[in-house]
CSV table of C-alpha atoms in Angstrom, one decimal:
chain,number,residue,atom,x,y,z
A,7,UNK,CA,-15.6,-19.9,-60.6
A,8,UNK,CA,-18.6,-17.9,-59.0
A,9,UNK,CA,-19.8,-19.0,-56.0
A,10,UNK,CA,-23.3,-18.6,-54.3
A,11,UNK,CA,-24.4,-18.3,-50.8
A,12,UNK,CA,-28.1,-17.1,-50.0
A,13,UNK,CA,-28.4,-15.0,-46.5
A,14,UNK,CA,-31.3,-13.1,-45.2
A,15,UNK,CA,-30.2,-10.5,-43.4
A,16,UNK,CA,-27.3,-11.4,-41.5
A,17,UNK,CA,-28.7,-15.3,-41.3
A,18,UNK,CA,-27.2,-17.6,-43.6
A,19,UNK,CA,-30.1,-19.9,-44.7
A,20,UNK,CA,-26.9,-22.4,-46.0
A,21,UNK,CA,-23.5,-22.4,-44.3
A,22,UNK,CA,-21.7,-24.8,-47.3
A,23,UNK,CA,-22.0,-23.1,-50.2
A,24,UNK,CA,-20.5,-25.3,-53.3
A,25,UNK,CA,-17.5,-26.5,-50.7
A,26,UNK,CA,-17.3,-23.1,-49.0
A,27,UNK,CA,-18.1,-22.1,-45.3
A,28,UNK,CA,-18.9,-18.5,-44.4
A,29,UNK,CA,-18.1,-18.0,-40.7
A,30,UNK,CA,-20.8,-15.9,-38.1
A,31,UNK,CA,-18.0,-13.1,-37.6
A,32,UNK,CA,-17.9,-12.8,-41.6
A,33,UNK,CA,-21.3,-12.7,-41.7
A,34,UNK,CA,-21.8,-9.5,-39.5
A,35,UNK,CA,-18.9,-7.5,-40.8
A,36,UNK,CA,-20.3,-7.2,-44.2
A,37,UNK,CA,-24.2,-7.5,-43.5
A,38,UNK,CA,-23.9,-5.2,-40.6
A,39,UNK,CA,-27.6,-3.9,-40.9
A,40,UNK,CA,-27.2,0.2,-39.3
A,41,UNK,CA,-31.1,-0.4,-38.2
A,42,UNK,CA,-30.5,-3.1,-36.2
A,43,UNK,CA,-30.7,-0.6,-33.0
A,44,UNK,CA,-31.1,-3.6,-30.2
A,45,UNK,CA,-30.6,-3.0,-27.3
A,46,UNK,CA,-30.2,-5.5,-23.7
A,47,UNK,CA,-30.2,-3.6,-20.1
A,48,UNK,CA,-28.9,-4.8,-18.3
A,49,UNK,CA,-26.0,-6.1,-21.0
A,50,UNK,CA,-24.8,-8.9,-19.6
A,51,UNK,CA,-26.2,-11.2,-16.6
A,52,UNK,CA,-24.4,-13.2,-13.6
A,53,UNK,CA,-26.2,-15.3,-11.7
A,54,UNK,CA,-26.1,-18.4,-9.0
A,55,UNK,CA,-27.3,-21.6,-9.7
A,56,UNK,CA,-30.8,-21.8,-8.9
A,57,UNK,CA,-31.3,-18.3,-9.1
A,58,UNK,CA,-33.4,-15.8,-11.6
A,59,UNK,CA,-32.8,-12.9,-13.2
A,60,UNK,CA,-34.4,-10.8,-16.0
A,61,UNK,CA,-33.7,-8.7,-19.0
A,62,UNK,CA,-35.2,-6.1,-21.1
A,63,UNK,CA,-34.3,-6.1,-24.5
A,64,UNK,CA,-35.9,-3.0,-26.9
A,65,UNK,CA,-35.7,-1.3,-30.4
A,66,UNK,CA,-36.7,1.4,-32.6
A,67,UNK,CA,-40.8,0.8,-32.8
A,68,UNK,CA,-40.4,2.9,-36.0
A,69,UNK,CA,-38.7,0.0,-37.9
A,70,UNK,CA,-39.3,-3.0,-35.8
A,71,UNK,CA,-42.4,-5.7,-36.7
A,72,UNK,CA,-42.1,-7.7,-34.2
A,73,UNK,CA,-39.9,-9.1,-31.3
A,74,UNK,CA,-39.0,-12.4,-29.2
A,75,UNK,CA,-36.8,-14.3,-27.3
A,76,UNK,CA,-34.9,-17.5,-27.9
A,77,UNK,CA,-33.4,-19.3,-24.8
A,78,UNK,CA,-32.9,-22.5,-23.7
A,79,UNK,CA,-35.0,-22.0,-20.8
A,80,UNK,CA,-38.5,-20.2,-20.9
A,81,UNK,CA,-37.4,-18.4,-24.3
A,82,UNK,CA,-40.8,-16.4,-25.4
A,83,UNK,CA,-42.0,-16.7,-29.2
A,84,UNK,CA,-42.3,-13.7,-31.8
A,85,UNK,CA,-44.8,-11.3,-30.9
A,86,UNK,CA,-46.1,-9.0,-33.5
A,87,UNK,CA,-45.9,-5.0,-32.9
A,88,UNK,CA,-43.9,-4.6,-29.9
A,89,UNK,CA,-40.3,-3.1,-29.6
A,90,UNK,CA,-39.7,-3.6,-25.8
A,91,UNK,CA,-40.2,-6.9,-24.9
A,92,UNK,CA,-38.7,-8.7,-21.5
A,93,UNK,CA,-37.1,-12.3,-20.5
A,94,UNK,CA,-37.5,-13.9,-16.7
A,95,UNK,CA,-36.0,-17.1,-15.8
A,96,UNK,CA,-37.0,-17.9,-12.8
A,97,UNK,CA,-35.0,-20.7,-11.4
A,98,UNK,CA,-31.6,-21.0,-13.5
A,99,UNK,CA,-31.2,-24.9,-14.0
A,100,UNK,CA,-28.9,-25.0,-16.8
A,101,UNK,CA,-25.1,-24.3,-16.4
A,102,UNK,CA,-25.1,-23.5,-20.1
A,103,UNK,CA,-28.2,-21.2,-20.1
A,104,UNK,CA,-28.1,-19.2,-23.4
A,105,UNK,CA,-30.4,-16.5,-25.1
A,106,UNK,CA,-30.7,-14.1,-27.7
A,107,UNK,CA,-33.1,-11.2,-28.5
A,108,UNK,CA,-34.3,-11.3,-31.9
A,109,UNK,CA,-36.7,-8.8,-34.0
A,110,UNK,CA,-37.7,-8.8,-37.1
A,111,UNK,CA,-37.7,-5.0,-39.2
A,112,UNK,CA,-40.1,-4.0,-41.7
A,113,UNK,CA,-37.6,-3.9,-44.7
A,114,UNK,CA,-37.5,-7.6,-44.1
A,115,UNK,CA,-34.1,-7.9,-42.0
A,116,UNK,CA,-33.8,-9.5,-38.9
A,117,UNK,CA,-31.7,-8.3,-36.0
A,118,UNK,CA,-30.1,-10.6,-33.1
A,119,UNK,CA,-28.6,-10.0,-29.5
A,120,UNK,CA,-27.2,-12.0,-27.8
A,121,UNK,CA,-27.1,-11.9,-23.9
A,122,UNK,CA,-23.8,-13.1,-21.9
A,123,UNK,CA,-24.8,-15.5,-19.1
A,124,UNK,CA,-22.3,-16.6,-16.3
A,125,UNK,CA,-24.2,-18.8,-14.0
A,126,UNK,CA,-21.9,-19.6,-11.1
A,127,UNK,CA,-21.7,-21.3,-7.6
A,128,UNK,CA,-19.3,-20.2,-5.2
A,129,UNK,CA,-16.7,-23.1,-3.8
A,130,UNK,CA,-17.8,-25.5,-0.9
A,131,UNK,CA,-14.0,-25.1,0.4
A,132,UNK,CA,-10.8,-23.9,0.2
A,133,UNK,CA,-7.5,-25.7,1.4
A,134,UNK,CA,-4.1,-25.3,1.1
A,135,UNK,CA,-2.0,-28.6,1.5
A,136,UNK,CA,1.9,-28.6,2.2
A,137,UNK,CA,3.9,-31.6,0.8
A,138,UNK,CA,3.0,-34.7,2.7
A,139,UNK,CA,5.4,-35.5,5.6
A,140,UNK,CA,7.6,-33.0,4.8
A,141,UNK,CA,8.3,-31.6,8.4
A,142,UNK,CA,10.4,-28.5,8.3
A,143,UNK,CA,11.6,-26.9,5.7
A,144,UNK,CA,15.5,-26.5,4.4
A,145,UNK,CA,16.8,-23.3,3.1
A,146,UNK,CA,17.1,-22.9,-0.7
A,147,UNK,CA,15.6,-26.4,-1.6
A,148,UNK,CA,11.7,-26.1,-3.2
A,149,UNK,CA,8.6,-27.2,-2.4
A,150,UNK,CA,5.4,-27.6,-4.2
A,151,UNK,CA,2.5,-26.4,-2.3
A,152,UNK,CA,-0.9,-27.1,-3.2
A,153,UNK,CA,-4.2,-24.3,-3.0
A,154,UNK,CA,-7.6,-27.2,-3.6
A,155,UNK,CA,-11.4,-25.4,-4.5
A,156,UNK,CA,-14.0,-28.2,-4.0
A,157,UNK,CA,-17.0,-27.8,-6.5
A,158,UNK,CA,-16.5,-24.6,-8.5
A,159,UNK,CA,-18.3,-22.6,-11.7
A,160,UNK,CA,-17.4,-21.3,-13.5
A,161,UNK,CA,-13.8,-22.7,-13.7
A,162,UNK,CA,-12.1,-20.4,-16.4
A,163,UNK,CA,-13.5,-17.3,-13.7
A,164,UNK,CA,-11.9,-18.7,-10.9
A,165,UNK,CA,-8.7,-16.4,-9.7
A,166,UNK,CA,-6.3,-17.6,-6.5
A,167,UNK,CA,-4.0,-15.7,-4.9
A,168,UNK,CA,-1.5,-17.1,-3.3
A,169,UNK,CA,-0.5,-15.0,0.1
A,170,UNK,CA,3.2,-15.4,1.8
A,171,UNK,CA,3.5,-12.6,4.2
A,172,UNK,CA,3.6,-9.7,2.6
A,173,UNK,CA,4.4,-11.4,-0.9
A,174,UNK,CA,1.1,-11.6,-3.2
A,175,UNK,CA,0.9,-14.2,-6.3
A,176,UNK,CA,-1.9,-14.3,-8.8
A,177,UNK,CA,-3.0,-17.2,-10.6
A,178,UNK,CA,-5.9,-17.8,-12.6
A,179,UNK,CA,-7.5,-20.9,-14.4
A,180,UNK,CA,-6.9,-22.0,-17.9
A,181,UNK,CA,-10.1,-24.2,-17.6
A,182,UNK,CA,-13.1,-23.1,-19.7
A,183,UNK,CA,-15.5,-25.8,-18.1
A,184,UNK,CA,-19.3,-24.1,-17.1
A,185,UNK,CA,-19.8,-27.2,-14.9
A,186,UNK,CA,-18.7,-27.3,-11.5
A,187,UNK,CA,-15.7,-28.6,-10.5
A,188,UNK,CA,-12.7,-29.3,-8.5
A,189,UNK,CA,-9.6,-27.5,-8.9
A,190,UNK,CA,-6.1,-27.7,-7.7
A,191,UNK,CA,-3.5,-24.9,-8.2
A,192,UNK,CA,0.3,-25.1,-7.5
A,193,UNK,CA,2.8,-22.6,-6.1
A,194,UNK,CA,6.8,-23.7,-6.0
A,195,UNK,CA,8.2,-22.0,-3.2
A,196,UNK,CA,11.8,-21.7,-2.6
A,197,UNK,CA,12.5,-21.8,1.0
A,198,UNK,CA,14.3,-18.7,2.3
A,199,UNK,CA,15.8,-18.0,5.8
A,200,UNK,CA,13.8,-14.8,5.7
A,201,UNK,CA,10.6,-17.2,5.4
A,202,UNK,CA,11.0,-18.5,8.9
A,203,UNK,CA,8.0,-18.2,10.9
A,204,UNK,CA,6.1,-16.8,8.0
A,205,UNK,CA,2.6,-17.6,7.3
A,206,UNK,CA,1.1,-18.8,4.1
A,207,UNK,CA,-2.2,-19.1,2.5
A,208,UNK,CA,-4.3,-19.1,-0.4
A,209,UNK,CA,-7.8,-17.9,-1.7
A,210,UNK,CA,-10.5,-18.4,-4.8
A,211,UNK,CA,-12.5,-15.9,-5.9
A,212,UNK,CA,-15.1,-15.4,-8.9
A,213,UNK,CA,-14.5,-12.3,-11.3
A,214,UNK,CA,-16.8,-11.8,-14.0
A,215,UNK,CA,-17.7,-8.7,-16.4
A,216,UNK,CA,-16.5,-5.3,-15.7
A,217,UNK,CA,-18.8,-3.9,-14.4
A,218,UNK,CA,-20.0,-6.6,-12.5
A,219,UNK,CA,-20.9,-7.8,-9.5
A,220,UNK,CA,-17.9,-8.5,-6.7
A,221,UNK,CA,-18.4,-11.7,-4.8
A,222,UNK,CA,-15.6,-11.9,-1.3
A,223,UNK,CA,-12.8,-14.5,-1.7
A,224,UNK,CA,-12.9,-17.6,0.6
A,225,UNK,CA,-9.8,-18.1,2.5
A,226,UNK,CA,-7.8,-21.3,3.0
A,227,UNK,CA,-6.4,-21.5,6.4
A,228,UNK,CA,-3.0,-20.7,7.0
A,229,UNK,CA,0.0,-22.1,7.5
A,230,UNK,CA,3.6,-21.4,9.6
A,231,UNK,CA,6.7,-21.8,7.6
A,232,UNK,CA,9.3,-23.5,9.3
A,233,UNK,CA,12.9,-23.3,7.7
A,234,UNK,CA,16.5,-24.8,8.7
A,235,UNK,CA,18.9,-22.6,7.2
A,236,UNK,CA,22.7,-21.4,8.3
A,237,UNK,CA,22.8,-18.3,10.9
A,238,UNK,CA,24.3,-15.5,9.1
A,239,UNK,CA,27.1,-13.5,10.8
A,240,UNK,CA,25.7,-10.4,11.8
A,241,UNK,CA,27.7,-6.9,12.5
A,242,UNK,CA,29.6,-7.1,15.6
A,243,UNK,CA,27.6,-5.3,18.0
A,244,UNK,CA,29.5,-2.1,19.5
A,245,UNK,CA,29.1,-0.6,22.7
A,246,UNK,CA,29.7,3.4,22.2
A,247,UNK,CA,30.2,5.9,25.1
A,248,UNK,CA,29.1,9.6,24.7
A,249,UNK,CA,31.8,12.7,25.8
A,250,UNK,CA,31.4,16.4,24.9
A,251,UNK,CA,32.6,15.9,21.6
A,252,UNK,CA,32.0,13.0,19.9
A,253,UNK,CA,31.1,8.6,20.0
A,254,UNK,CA,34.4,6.6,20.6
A,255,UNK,CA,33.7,2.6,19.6
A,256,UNK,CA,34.6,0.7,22.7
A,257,UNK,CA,36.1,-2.9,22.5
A,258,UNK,CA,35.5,-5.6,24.6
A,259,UNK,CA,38.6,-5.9,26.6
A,260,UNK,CA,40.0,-9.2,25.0
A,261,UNK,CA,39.5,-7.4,21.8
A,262,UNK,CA,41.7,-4.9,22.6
A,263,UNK,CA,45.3,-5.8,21.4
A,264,UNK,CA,45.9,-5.7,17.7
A,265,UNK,CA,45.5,-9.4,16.0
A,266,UNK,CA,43.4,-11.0,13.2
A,267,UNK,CA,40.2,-12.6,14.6
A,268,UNK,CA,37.6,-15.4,13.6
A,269,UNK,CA,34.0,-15.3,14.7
A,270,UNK,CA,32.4,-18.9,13.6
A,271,UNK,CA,29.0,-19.4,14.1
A,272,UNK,CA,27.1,-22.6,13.8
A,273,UNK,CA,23.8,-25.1,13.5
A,274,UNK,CA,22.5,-27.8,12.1
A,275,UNK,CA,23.1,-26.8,8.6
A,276,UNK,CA,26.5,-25.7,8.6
A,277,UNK,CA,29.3,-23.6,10.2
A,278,UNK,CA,30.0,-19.9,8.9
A,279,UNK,CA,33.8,-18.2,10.0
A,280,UNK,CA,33.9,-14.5,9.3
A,281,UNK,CA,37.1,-12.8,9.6
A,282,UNK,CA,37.8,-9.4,11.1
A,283,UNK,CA,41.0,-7.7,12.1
A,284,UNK,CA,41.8,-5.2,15.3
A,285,UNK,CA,44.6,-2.4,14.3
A,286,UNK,CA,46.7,-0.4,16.7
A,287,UNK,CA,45.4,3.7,17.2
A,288,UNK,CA,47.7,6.0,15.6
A,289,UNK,CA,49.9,7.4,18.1
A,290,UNK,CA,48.9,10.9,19.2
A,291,UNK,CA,51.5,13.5,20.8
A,292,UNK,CA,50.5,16.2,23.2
A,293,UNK,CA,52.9,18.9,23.4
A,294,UNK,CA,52.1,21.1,26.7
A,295,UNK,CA,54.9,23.2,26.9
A,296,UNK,CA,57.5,24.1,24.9
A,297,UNK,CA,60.3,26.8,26.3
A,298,UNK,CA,62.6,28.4,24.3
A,299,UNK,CA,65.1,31.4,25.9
A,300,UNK,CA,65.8,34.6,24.1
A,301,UNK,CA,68.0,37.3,24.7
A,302,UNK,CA,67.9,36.7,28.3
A,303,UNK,CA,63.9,36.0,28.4
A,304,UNK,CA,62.2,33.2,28.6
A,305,UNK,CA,58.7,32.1,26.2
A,306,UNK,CA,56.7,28.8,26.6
A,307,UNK,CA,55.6,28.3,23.3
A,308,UNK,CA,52.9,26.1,24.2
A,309,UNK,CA,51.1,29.2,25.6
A,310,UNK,CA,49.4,31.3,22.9
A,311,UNK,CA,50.3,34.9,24.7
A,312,UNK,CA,53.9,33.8,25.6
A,313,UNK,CA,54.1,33.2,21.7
A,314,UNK,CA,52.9,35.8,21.0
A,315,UNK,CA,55.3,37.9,22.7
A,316,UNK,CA,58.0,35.8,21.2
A,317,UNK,CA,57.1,36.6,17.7
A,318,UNK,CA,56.6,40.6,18.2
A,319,UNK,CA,60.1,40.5,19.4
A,320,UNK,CA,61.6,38.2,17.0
A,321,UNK,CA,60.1,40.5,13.8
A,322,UNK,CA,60.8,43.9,15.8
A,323,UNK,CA,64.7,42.7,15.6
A,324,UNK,CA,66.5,43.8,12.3
């Protein structure tokens, strides 16, 4: 069956053709016109609620008839024989502000450009809420904390970042509302002992385009952790003594005698025993002298010339 769809240039002039839709994306891929040569500066715009902006849009004046601007606010009608031709909104008022640059070629074509808007309003605050009544927390249970934005847009260019010390997070919104709104992000934390006296926070910001412009995060304020958690044994600490020739470890003197001993520790989450065991120094013998008699002499062996002696005569004997 043969099928018929009428376009001018890449503008379908009827979507449904005989049962059949042909989608935008289609459209462009096979009409893709090479003199469409429109070009936006600058290419995309961000801008606050309230606020203006304005954007040049231009062509080749060789092919081009005529230009204009469609936009749902203050768009500007075809003009004939221009090929540079600008848009100012002066006071955004639409959080779904659109516009395109359109011009029409002298072979009868018709090129479009669109322009990316973000129009945007920072957040009125930023809190972080712990779980209600909670009081301190205990070690290895978790807890659902809670980062709020009051009266956000965009929502799908919101990011938070969720600080805990040194420990960065990153979250950012699955929401593709324009319209401002609230948001609330969670974080599950899993209380460590090492979390004690930590403190926590979170903070929105607004990312757009790269490049674009940067806009500084606003902070919630912070928070201490508190945790309960069961002390930890730590090493037994050793007092050390310096001689010429080396560190000798040093008991305490009820430490001293050889034995098995338990160190327990304890709070109000638990009691920890650790186990440690003393053993006996090897013996060490000093020999100082040593005296052996030898054909009516006598040689300490202890001393190193008296030895010596002693083996000159032992080998000199045959």
């Amino acid at each position: 069956m043969l099928v018929f769809c009428f376009f001018k240039g890449k503008q379908v002039l009827k979507l449904n053709c005989f049962g059949f839709k042909v989608s935008a994306a289609a459209q462009i891929e096979i009409f893709a016109n090479p003199n469409c040569t429109t070009e936006l500066s600058p290419p995309h715009i961000v801008v606050p609620y309230g606020g203006s902006f304005s954007v040049n849009c231009s062509t080749s004046p060789t092919l081009t008839e005529g230009m204009g601007w469609e936009a749902s606010q203050d768009g500007i009608p075809l003009k004939d024989g221009v090929s540079f031709l600008s848009l100012t909104v002066s006071n955004v008022t639409d959080w779904k502000i659109s516009a395109q640059c359109f011009s029409n070629l002298k072979d009868g074509e018709q090129c479009v450009k669109k322009l990316p808007i973000a129009v945007y309003k920072m957040p009125d605050h930023v809190s972080m809420s712990l779980p209600s009544l909670m009081g301190p927390m205990v070690e290895d249970e978790e807890y659902r904390l809670k980062c709020g934005i009051v009266n956000v847009a965009p929502a799908r260019n919101v990011y938070v970042r969720w600080y805990k010390g040194s420990q960065l997070i990153q979250e950012t919104s699955n929401d593709t509302s324009l319209l401002p709104v609230n948001m609330s992000f969670d974080f599950d934390l899993r209380a460590q002992s090492g979390d004690d006296g930590t403190q926590i926070w979170c903070e929105a910001s607004l990312q757009f385009f790269a490049p674009g412009p940067k806009f500084p995060p606003m902070r919630s304020e912070s928070h201490e952790l508190i945790v309960f958690f069961c002390l930890s044994l730590l090493p037994i600490i050793q007092d050390k003594v310096e001689n010429q020739k080396e560190s000798e470890v040093v008991l305490a003197r009820h430490l001293q005698f050889p034995g098995t001993y338990a160190c327990t520790v304890s709070n109000e989450r638990g009691t920890r025993t650790k186990y440690f065991t003393v053993n006996p120094a090897p013996s060490k013998i000093v020999i100082r002298s040593l005296y052996l008699s030898y054909s009516g002499a006598h040689y300490d062996l202890a001393q190193k010339k008296s030895f010596s002696n002693f083996l000159m005569l032992l080998f000199s004997v045959r």
